[in-house]
Coordinates of C-alpha atoms in Angstrom, one line a residue:
M169 CA -19.0 183.4 -62.4
Q170 CA -19.2 186.6 -64.4
D171 CA -15.9 188.2 -65.5
P172 CA -15.6 191.5 -63.4
N173 CA -13.6 193.1 -66.2
E174 CA -16.4 192.7 -68.8
D175 CA -18.1 195.9 -69.9
T176 CA -21.7 195.2 -68.8
E177 CA -24.4 197.3 -67.1
W178 CA -24.4 195.0 -64.1
N179 CA -20.6 195.3 -63.7
D180 CA -20.9 199.1 -64.0
I181 CA -23.5 199.1 -61.2
L182 CA -21.3 196.9 -59.0
R183 CA -18.3 199.2 -59.6
R184 CA -20.2 202.3 -58.7
K185 CA -21.3 200.6 -55.5
G186 CA -17.7 199.6 -54.8
I187 CA -18.6 195.9 -54.7
I188 CA -16.0 195.1 -57.5
P189 CA -12.8 197.0 -58.2
E190 CA -12.5 199.5 -61.1
K191 CA -11.5 197.9 -64.4
E192 CA -7.8 198.1 -65.0
K193 CA -6.9 200.7 -67.6
E194 CA -5.1 199.5 -70.7
V195 CA -2.2 201.4 -72.1
T196 CA -3.4 202.8 -75.4
E197 CA -1.3 203.4 -78.5
D198 CA -1.7 207.1 -78.1
Q199 CA -0.3 206.9 -74.6
I200 CA 2.7 205.1 -75.9
V201 CA 3.3 207.7 -78.6
N202 CA 2.9 210.5 -75.9
L203 CA 5.5 208.7 -73.8
L204 CA 8.0 208.5 -76.6
E205 CA 7.4 212.2 -77.5
N206 CA 8.0 213.2 -73.9
T207 CA 11.3 211.3 -74.0
I208 CA 12.4 213.0 -77.2
D209 CA 11.4 216.4 -75.6
K210 CA 13.6 215.8 -72.6
K211 CA 16.6 214.7 -74.7
T212 CA 16.4 217.5 -77.3
G213 CA 14.9 220.4 -75.4
C214 CA 12.3 220.8 -78.2
A215 CA 8.6 220.3 -78.1
P216 CA 7.5 217.1 -79.9
D217 CA 5.1 219.0 -82.2
N218 CA 8.0 221.2 -83.2
L219 CA 10.1 218.1 -84.1
E220 CA 7.4 216.8 -86.3
D221 CA 7.3 220.1 -88.1
K222 CA 11.0 220.4 -88.6
S223 CA 12.7 219.7 -91.9
L224 CA 15.7 217.4 -92.4
D225 CA 18.0 220.4 -92.5
E226 CA 16.6 221.8 -89.3
L227 CA 17.0 218.4 -87.6
D228 CA 20.6 218.4 -88.9
E229 CA 21.1 221.7 -87.3
L230 CA 20.0 220.3 -84.0
E231 CA 22.6 217.5 -84.4
D232 CA 25.2 220.1 -85.2
E233 CA 24.3 222.1 -82.1
E234 CA 24.7 218.9 -80.0
D235 CA 28.1 218.3 -81.7
E236 CA 29.1 221.9 -81.0
R237 CA 28.3 221.4 -77.3
V238 CA 30.4 218.3 -77.2
L239 CA 33.3 220.0 -79.0
E240 CA 33.0 223.0 -76.7
A241 CA 33.2 220.8 -73.6
Y242 CA 36.2 219.0 -75.1
R243 CA 37.8 222.4 -76.0
Q244 CA 37.4 223.7 -72.4
K245 CA 38.9 220.5 -71.1
R246 CA 41.9 220.9 -73.4
I247 CA 42.3 224.5 -72.4
A248 CA 42.4 223.5 -68.7
E249 CA 44.9 220.8 -69.5
L250 CA 47.2 223.2 -71.4
K251 CA 47.0 225.8 -68.7
E252 CA 48.0 223.2 -66.1
L253 CA 50.9 222.1 -68.4
A254 CA 52.0 225.7 -68.9
N255 CA 52.1 226.2 -65.2
K256 CA 54.3 223.2 -64.8
S257 CA 56.5 224.0 -67.8
K258 CA 58.4 226.6 -66.0
Y259 CA 62.0 225.2 -66.0
G260 CA 63.6 224.4 -69.3
E261 CA 67.2 224.8 -68.2
V262 CA 69.8 223.3 -65.9
R263 CA 70.3 225.5 -62.8
E264 CA 73.4 225.5 -60.7
I265 CA 72.8 225.2 -56.9
S266 CA 74.9 225.2 -53.8
A267 CA 74.5 223.4 -50.5
E268 CA 72.5 226.3 -49.1
D269 CA 70.0 225.9 -51.9
Y270 CA 69.6 222.2 -51.6
V271 CA 66.6 222.0 -49.2
Q272 CA 64.7 224.7 -51.0
E273 CA 65.4 223.5 -54.5
V274 CA 65.2 219.8 -54.0
N275 CA 63.3 218.8 -50.8
N276 CA 60.8 221.7 -51.1
A277 CA 60.5 221.7 -54.9
G278 CA 56.7 221.2 -54.7
E279 CA 54.0 218.7 -55.1
D280 CA 54.3 216.2 -58.0
I281 CA 57.6 217.9 -59.2
W282 CA 60.4 215.7 -60.5
V283 CA 63.9 216.9 -59.7
I284 CA 67.1 215.6 -61.4
L285 CA 70.3 216.7 -59.7
H286 CA 73.7 216.1 -61.3
L287 CA 76.8 216.1 -59.1
Y288 CA 79.9 216.9 -61.2
K289 CA 83.4 218.3 -61.2
S290 CA 85.2 220.2 -63.9
G291 CA 87.9 218.3 -65.7
I292 CA 86.0 215.0 -65.7
P293 CA 85.0 214.4 -69.4
L294 CA 81.9 212.3 -68.6
C295 CA 80.6 215.0 -66.3
T296 CA 81.0 217.5 -69.1
L297 CA 79.2 215.2 -71.6
I298 CA 76.3 214.6 -69.2
N299 CA 75.9 218.3 -68.5
Q300 CA 75.6 218.8 -72.3
Y301 CA 73.0 216.1 -72.5
L302 CA 71.0 217.5 -69.5
T303 CA 71.0 221.0 -71.1
N304 CA 69.2 219.5 -74.1
L305 CA 66.9 217.3 -72.1
A306 CA 65.9 220.3 -69.8
K307 CA 64.6 222.1 -72.9
K308 CA 62.8 219.0 -74.1
F309 CA 61.1 218.3 -70.8
P310 CA 60.4 221.7 -69.2
T311 CA 58.1 220.3 -66.5
T312 CA 61.1 218.5 -64.9
K313 CA 63.4 220.5 -62.7
F314 CA 67.0 220.0 -63.8
L315 CA 69.8 221.0 -61.3
K316 CA 73.6 220.6 -61.1
S317 CA 76.1 221.2 -58.4
I318 CA 79.8 220.7 -57.9
S319 CA 80.0 217.5 -55.9
T320 CA 82.0 218.7 -52.9
T321 CA 80.1 222.0 -52.8
C322 CA 76.8 220.1 -52.4
I323 CA 78.0 217.1 -50.4
Y324 CA 81.2 217.4 -48.4
N325 CA 83.8 214.7 -49.2
W326 CA 81.8 213.2 -52.0
L327 CA 84.4 211.0 -53.8
D328 CA 85.5 211.8 -57.3
S329 CA 85.2 208.0 -58.1
N330 CA 81.4 208.4 -57.6
L331 CA 81.2 211.0 -60.4
P332 CA 79.2 211.6 -62.4
T333 CA 76.3 211.1 -59.9
I334 CA 72.6 211.7 -60.7
F335 CA 70.0 211.8 -58.0
I336 CA 66.3 211.7 -58.9
Y337 CA 63.7 213.1 -56.5
H338 CA 59.9 213.2 -56.5
N339 CA 57.8 215.1 -53.9
G340 CA 61.0 215.9 -52.0
S341 CA 62.1 212.2 -51.6
I342 CA 64.8 210.4 -53.5
V343 CA 63.5 207.9 -56.0
K344 CA 66.7 206.8 -57.8
Q345 CA 70.4 207.3 -57.8
I346 CA 72.9 206.6 -60.6
I347 CA 76.4 206.7 -59.3
G348 CA 79.7 206.5 -61.1
P349 CA 80.9 206.0 -64.7
L350 CA 80.0 202.3 -64.9
E351 CA 76.4 202.9 -64.1
L352 CA 76.4 205.8 -66.6
R353 CA 78.0 203.7 -69.3
G354 CA 81.2 205.8 -69.8
M355 CA 82.0 208.1 -72.7
K356 CA 80.0 205.9 -75.1
L357 CA 76.8 207.0 -73.4
T358 CA 74.3 208.6 -75.8
E359 CA 71.8 211.3 -75.1
A360 CA 69.0 208.8 -76.0
E361 CA 70.4 206.3 -73.5
L362 CA 70.4 209.0 -70.7
E363 CA 66.9 210.0 -71.6
W364 CA 65.8 206.4 -71.4
M365 CA 67.5 205.9 -68.0
L366 CA 65.8 209.0 -66.6
G367 CA 62.5 207.9 -68.0
Q368 CA 62.7 204.5 -66.2
S369 CA 61.7 206.3 -63.0
E370 CA 59.2 208.5 -64.9
A371 CA 61.3 211.6 -64.1
V372 CA 60.8 212.6 -67.8
P373 CA 57.9 211.7 -70.0
T374 CA 60.1 210.1 -72.6
K375 CA 58.7 208.2 -75.6
I376 CA 61.8 205.9 -75.5
K377 CA 60.5 202.7 -74.0
E378 CA 63.3 200.4 -74.7
D379 CA 67.0 200.7 -74.0
P380 CA 68.6 202.2 -77.1
R381 CA 72.0 200.9 -76.2
P382 CA 73.2 198.6 -79.0
K383 CA 72.8 194.9 -78.1
V384 CA 75.9 192.7 -77.9
M385 CA 74.8 190.7 -81.0
D386 CA 74.4 193.9 -82.9
V387 CA 77.9 195.0 -81.9
L388 CA 79.3 191.6 -82.9
F389 CA 77.4 191.6 -86.2
S390 CA 78.7 195.1 -87.0
S391 CA 82.2 194.1 -86.1
L392 CA 82.0 191.0 -88.4
K393 CA 80.5 193.1 -91.2
N394 CA 83.4 195.6 -90.9
D395 CA 85.9 192.7 -91.0
N396 CA 84.3 191.3 -94.1
E397 CA 84.3 194.7 -95.8
D398 CA 88.1 195.0 -95.0
L399 CA 88.7 191.5 -96.4
Y400 CA 86.9 192.4 -99.7
D401 CA 88.9 195.6 -99.9
D402 CA 92.2 193.7 -99.4
N403 CA 91.2 191.2 -102.2
D404 CA 90.2 194.0 -104.5
W405 CA 93.4 195.7 -103.8

């Protein structure tokens, strides 16, 4: 049987009469080149002929323009992020509130707002120390709302034995509470430790990821070192 795809006069007659199907068209090399050029045209926005005529410097300029578009998109994204951050960075201080302010300042603080409330009393050294630390942390983390209130002014009959007290809120709901001098580590508490404690609930975006409080072994080693130094001093003396 004769191959219907052969280029013969008889096959041409049969094709014209519709007796055999038209010969399948092969994809030529020119068609492949045209396809590639069209793809380049879509990606670069330039006509293929123009690309062939361009020098290396002109092609570099095209790449630079693409880089500029990417950089501009990134720049606009960063501007939007910085604007959002600026809108949130509206606190930066520890504000005193009363019981009347509580609902508005704490429960209605706003969406995605972290609130740190310190209940204190004058004359309690640890309360004074924590107020000092919070003043510094409020400046460091201006997107977090820092508040303080005299304990019995804010919560009637709040016991002095519970002081200092720190309440942490997010979206108007309490997330964490740190109550009393034991939980707040007494007068040896450092600002870094307090920052870490607040960061545990993500109330502040701290970079302190591990508890900076000296470990027991470190304390023992330091004590032994001091004892040895005293011994050497005695011997020298």
